[in-house]
Short mmCIF file of C-alpha atoms and ligand atoms in Angstrom, two decimals:
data_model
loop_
_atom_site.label_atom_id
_atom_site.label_comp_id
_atom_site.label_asym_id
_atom_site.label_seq_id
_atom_site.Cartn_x
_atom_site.Cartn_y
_atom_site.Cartn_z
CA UNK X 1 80.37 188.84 156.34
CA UNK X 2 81.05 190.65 152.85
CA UNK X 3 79.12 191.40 150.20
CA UNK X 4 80.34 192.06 146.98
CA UNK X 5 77.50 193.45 144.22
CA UNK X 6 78.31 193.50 141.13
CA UNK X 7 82.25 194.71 141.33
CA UNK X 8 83.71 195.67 138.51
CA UNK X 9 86.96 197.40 137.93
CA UNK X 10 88.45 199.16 134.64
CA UNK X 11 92.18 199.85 133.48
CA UNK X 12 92.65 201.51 130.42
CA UNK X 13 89.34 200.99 128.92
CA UNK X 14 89.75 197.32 130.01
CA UNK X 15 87.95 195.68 132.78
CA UNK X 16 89.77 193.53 135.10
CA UNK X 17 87.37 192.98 137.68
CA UNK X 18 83.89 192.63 135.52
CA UNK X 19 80.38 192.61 137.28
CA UNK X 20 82.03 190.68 140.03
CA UNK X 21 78.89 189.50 142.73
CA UNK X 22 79.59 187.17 145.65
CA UNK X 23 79.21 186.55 149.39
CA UNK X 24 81.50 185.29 152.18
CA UNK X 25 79.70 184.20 155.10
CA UNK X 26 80.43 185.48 158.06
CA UNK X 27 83.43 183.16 159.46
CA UNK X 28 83.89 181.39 156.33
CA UNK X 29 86.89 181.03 153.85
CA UNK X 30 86.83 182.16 150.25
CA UNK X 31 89.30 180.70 147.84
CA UNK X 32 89.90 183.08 144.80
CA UNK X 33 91.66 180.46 142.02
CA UNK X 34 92.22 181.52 138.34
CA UNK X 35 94.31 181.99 135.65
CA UNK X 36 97.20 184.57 136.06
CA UNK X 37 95.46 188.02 135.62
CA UNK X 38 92.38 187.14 135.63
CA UNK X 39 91.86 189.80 138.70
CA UNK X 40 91.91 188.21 141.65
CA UNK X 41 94.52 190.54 143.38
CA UNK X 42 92.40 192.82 141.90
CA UNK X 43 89.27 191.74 143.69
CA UNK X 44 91.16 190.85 146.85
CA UNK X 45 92.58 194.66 147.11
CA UNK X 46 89.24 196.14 146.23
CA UNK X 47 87.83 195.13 149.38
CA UNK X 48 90.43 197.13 151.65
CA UNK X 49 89.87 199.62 149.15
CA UNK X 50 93.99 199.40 148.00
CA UNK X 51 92.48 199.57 144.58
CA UNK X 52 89.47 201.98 144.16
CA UNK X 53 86.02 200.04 142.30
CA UNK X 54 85.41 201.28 138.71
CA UNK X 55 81.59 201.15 139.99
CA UNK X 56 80.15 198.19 142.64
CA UNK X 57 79.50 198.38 145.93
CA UNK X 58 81.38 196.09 148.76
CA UNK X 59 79.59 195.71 152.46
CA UNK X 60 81.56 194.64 155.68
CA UNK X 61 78.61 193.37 157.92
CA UNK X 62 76.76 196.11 157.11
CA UNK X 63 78.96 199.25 156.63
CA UNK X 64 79.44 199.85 152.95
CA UNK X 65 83.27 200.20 152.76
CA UNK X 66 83.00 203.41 149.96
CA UNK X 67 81.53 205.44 153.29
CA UNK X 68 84.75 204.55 155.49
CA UNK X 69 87.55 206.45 155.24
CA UNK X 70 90.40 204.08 153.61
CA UNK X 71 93.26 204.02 155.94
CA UNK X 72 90.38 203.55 158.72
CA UNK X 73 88.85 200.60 156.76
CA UNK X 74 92.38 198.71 156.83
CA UNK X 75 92.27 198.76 160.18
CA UNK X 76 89.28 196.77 160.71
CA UNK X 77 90.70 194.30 157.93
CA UNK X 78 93.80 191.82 157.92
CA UNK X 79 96.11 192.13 154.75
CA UNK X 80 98.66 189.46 154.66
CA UNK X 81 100.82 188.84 151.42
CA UNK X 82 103.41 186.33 149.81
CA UNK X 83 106.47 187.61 150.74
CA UNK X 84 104.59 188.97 154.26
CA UNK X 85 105.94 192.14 153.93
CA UNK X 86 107.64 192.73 157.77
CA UNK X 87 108.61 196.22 158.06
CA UNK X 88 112.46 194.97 158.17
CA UNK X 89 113.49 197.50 160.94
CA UNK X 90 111.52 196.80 163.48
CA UNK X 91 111.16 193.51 166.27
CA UNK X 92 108.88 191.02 165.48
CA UNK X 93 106.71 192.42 168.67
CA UNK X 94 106.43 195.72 167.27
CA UNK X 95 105.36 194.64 163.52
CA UNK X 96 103.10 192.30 165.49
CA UNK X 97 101.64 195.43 167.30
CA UNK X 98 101.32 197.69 164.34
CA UNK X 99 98.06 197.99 163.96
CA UNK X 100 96.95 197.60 167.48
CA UNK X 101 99.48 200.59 168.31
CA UNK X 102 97.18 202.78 165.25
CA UNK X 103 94.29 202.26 166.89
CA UNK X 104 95.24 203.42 170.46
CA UNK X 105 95.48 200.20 172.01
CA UNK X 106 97.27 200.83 175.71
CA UNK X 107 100.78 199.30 176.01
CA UNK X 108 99.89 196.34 178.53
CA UNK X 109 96.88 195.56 176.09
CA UNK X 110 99.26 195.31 173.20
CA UNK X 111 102.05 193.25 175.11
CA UNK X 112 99.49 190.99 175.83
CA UNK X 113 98.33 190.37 172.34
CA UNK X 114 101.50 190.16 170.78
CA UNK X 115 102.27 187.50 173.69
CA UNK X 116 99.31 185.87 172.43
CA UNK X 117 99.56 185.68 169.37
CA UNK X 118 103.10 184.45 169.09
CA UNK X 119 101.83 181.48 171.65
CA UNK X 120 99.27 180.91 169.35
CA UNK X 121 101.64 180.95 166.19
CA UNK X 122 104.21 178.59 167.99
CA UNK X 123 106.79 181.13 168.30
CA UNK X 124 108.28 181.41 171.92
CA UNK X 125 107.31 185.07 172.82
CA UNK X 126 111.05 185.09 174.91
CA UNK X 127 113.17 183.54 172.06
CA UNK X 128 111.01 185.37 168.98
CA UNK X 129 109.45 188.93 170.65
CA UNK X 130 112.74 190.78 170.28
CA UNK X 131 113.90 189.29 167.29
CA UNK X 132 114.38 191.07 163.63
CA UNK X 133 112.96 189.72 160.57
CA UNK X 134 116.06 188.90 159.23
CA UNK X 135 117.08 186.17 162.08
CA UNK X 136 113.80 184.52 161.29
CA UNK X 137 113.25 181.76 158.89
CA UNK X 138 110.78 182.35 155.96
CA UNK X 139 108.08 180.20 157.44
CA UNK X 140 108.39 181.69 160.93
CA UNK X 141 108.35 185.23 159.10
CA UNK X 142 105.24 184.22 156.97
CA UNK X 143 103.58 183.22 160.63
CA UNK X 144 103.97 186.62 162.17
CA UNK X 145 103.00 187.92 159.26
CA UNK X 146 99.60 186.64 159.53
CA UNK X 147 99.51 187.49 163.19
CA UNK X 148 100.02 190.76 162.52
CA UNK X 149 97.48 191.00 160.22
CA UNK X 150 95.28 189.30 162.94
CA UNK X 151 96.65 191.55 165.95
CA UNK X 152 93.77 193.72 166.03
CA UNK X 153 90.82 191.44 165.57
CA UNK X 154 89.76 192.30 162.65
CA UNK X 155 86.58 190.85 161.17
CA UNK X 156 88.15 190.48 157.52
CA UNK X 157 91.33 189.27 156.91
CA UNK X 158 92.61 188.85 152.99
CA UNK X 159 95.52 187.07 151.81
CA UNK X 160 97.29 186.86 148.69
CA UNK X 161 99.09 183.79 148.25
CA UNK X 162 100.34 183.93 151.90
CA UNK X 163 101.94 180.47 151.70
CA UNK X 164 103.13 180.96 148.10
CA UNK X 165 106.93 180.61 149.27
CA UNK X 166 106.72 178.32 151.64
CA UNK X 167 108.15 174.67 150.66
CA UNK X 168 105.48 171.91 151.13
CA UNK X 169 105.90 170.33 154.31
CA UNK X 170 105.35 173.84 156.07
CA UNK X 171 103.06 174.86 153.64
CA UNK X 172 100.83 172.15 154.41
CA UNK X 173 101.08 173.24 158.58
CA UNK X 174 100.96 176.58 157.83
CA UNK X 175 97.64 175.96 156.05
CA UNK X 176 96.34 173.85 159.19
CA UNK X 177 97.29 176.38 161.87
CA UNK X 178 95.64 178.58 159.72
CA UNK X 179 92.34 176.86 159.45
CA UNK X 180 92.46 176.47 163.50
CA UNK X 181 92.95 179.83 163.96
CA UNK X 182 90.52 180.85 161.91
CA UNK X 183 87.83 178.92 163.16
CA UNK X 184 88.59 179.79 166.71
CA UNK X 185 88.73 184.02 166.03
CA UNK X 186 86.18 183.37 163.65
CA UNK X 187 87.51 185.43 161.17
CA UNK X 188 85.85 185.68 157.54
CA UNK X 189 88.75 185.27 154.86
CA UNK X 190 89.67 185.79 151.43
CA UNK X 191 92.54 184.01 150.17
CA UNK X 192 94.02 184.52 146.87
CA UNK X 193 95.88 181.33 145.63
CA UNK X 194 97.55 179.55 142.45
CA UNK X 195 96.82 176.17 144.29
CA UNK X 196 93.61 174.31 143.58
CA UNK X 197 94.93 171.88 146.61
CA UNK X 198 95.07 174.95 148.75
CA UNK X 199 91.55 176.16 147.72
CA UNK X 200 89.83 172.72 148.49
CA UNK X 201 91.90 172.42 151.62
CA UNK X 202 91.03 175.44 153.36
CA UNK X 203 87.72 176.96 151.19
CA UNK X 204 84.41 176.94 152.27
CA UNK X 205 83.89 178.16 149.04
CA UNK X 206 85.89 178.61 145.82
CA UNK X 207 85.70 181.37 143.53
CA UNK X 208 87.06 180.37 139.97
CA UNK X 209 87.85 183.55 137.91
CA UNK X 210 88.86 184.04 134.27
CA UNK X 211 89.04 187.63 132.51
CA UNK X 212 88.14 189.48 135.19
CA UNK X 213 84.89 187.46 135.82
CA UNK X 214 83.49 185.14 138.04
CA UNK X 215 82.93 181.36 136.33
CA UNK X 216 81.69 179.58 139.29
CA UNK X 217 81.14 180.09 142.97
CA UNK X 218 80.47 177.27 145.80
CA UNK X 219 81.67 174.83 148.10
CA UNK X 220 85.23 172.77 146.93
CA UNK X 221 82.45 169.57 146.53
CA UNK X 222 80.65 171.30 143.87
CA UNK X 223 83.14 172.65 142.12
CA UNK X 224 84.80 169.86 141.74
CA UNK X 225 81.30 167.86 140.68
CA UNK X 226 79.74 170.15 138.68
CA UNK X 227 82.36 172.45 137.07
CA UNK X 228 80.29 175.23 135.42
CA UNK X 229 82.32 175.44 132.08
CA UNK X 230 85.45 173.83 129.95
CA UNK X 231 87.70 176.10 131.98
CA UNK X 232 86.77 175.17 135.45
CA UNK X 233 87.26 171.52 134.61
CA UNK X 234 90.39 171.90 132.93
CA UNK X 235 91.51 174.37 135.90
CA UNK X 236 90.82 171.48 138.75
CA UNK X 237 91.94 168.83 136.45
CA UNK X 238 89.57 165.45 135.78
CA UNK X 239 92.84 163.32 136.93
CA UNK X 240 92.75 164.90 140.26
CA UNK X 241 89.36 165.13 140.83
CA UNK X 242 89.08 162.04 142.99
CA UNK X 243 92.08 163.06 145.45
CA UNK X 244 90.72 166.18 145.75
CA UNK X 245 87.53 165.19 147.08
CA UNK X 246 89.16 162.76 149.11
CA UNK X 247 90.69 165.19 150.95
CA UNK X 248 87.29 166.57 151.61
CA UNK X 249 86.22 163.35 153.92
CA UNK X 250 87.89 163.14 157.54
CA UNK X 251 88.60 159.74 158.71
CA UNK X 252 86.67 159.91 161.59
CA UNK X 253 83.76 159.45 159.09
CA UNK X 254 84.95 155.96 157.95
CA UNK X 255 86.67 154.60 161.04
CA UNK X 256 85.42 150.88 161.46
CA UNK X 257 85.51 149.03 164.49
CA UNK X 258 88.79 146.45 164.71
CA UNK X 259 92.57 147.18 165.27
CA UNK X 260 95.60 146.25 163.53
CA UNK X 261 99.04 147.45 163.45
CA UNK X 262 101.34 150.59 162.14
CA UNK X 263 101.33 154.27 162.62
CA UNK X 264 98.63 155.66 164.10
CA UNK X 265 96.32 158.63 161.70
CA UNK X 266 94.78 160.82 163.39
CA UNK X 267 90.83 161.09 163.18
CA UNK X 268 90.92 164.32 161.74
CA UNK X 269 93.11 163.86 159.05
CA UNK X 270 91.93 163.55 155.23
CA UNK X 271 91.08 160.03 153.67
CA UNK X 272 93.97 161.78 150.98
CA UNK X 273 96.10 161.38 153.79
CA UNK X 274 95.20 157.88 154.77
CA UNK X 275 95.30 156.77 151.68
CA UNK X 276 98.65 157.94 151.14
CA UNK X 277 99.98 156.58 154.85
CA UNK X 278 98.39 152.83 153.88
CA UNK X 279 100.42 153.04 150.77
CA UNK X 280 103.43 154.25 152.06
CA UNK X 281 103.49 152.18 154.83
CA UNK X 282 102.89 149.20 152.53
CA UNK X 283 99.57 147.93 154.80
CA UNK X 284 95.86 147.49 153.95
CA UNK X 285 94.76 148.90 157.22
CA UNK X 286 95.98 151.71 159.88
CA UNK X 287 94.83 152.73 163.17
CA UNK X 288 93.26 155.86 164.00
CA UNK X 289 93.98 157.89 167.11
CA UNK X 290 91.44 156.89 170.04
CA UNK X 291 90.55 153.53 168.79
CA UNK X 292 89.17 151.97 165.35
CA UNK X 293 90.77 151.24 161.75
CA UNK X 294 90.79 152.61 158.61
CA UNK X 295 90.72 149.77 156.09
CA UNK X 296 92.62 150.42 152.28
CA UNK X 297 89.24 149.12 150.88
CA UNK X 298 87.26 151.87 152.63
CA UNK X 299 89.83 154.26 151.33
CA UNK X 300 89.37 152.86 147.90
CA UNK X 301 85.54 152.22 147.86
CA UNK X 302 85.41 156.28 148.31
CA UNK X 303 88.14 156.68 145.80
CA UNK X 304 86.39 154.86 143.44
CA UNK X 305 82.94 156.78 143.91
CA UNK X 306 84.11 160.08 143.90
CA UNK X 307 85.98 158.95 140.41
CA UNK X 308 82.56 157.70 139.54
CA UNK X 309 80.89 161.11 140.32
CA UNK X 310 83.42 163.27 138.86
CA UNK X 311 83.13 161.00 135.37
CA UNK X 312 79.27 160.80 135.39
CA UNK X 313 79.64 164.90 135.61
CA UNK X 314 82.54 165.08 134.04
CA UNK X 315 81.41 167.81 130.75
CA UNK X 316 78.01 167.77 131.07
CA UNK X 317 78.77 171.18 133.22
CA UNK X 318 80.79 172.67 130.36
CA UNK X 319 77.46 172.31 127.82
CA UNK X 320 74.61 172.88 129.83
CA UNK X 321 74.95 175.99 131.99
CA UNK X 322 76.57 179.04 130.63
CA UNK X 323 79.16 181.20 132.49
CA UNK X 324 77.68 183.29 135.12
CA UNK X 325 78.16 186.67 134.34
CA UNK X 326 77.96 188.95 137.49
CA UNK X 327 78.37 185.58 139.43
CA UNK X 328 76.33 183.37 142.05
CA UNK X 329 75.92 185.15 145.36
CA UNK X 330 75.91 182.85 148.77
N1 ATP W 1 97.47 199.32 138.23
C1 ATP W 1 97.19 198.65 137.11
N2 ATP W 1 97.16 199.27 135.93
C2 ATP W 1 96.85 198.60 134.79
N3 ATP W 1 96.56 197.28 134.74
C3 ATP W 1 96.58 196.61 135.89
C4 ATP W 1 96.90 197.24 137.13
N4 ATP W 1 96.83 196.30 138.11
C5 ATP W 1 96.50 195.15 137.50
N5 ATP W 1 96.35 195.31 136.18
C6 ATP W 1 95.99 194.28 135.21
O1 ATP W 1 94.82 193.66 135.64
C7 ATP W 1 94.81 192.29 135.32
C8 ATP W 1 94.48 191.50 136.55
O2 ATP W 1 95.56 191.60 137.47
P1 ATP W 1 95.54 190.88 138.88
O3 ATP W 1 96.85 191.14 139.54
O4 ATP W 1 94.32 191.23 139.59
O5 ATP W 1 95.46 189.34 138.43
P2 ATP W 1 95.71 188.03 139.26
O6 ATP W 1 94.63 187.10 138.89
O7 ATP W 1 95.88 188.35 140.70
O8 ATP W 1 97.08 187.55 138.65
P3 ATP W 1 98.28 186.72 139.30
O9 ATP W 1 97.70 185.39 139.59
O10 ATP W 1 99.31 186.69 138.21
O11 ATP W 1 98.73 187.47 140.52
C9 ATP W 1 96.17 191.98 134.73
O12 ATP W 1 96.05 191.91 133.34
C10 ATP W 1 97.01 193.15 135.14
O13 ATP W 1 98.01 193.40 134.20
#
């Protein structure tokens, strides 16, 4: 879990980071969206203390981070970044094992997690261990970047717009391998991103920031319901609104009994994604993986009540509740 009460940070007489108050659940996913500086590195890079608080206090679990020793505190917390940031003269088994290495791991403990880890990451441990970072591909190097931010288990792990490189088709992957992994280490993360698709895809909750404060903090549903002010609605966009929560409902929860033909969707996957397959595949129904349909007028029935939802709220938001200064906590 982390805390953050009332984090504020000041450069030259300006505060980036003002009276900044939230909570990530232990084993959830923050999404930090905003406008470009309106502090979200900032925030992210407070909480492995990379950037000192003006004033604020920041808890992991229950250790407050300003009583840890900074170098030590980055140990217990993953820092991945765009770009990932490989130390270019070393194998991708030893950046894997930097941290692991720090902290005294012994060698067969290490060689085991780096085997892991690249198993886990799809990257054949014999074809990828030895290899530099030059003879990898930028998506493969973005993947052991975020293993090696994960190599030592840390309870924490922050990115900053980790897939911000990475061209669509492997973004999207990157994101879902992501998600799986996460839920299985049961990790709590913080990921800084420009993409609003990003933050509903993978957020448990979203925190929208402008100027250095918090606007509005809760799960992708909400945000995209009830956006707390003019800028949070123009920031997730009213056209988009009903994709967005599509891609919020898994098919599984509106397969119907029956079969028909074309390409199987999996249960799992969004109604976004079904509703794109149906149309792409020109057909008004698909089958789902393990039996059942999912129908184009199911797809659209929820299309058309999300758009209802997001209308009926659509600016009411923006005039009745204020912007939150020091932001909602949970
Ligand atoms: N070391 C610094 N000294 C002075 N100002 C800084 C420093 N670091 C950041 N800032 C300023 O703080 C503000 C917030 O920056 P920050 O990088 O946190 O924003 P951001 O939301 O992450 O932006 P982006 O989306 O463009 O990465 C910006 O105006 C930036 O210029």
């Amino acid at each position: 879990m982390i805390r953050i009460e009332n984090l504020t940070r000041i450069y030259d007489r300006t505060p980036v980071v003002n009276d900044v108050s939230l909570t990530v659940g232990a084993g959830q996913i923050a999404a930090l969206v905003g406008t470009s500086g309106s502090g979200k590195t900032t925030l992210l890079r407070m909480i492995n203390r990379l950037v000192e608080p003006t004033s604020g206090r920041i808890w992991i679990g229950e250790t407050d981070a300003a009583t840890i020793a900074p170098h030590l505190l980055r140990r217990r917390i993953g820092y991945a970044i765009q770009g990932h940031g490989l130390f270019p003269h070393r194998t991708v088994g030893q950046n894997i094992a930097t941290v692991p290495r720090l902290l005294g791991w012994s060698a067969p403990e290490i060689a085991a997690r780096v085997e892991e880890l690249l198993h886990l990451f799809q990257l054949d441990p014999a074809q990828f261990r030895d290899r530099m970072p030059h003879e990898l591909s930028g998506g493969q190097q973005q993947r052991v970047g975020v293993a090696r931010a994960l190599a030592a288990r840390p309870e924490v792990l922050l990115m900053d717009e980790p897939f911000g490189a990475l061209d669509p088709v492997i973004r999207a992957r990157a994101q879902g391998d992501l998600r799986e992994i996460q839920r299985r280490l049961g990790t709590t993360l913080v990921i800084v991103t420009h993409d609003m698709e990003e933050a509903v895809t993978l957020g448990d909750r979203i925190a929208v920031m402008d100027k250095g404060r918090l606007l509005q903090y809760g799960p992708p549903a909400e945000i995209l319901t009830r956006p707390a002010t003019d800028f949070v609605q123009a920031l997730i966009g009213t056209g988009e609104r009903p994709f967005r929560l599509l891609s919020l409902t898994r098919v599984a929860d509106i397969r119907e009994d029956g079969t028909c033909d074309g390409p199987a969707v999996s249960p799992e996957s969004s109604l976004r994604d079904a509703l794109a397959a149906c149309l792409w595949h020109g057909r008004d129904c698909l089958p789902v993986e393990g039996g059942g349909i999912v129908t184009l007028t199911a797809l659209r029935a929820r299309a058309e009540g999300a758009r209802a939802e997001a209308m009926a709220t659509a600016g009411e938001g923006a005039q009745s509740k204020a912007p939150q200064t020091g932001g909602a906590a949970q």
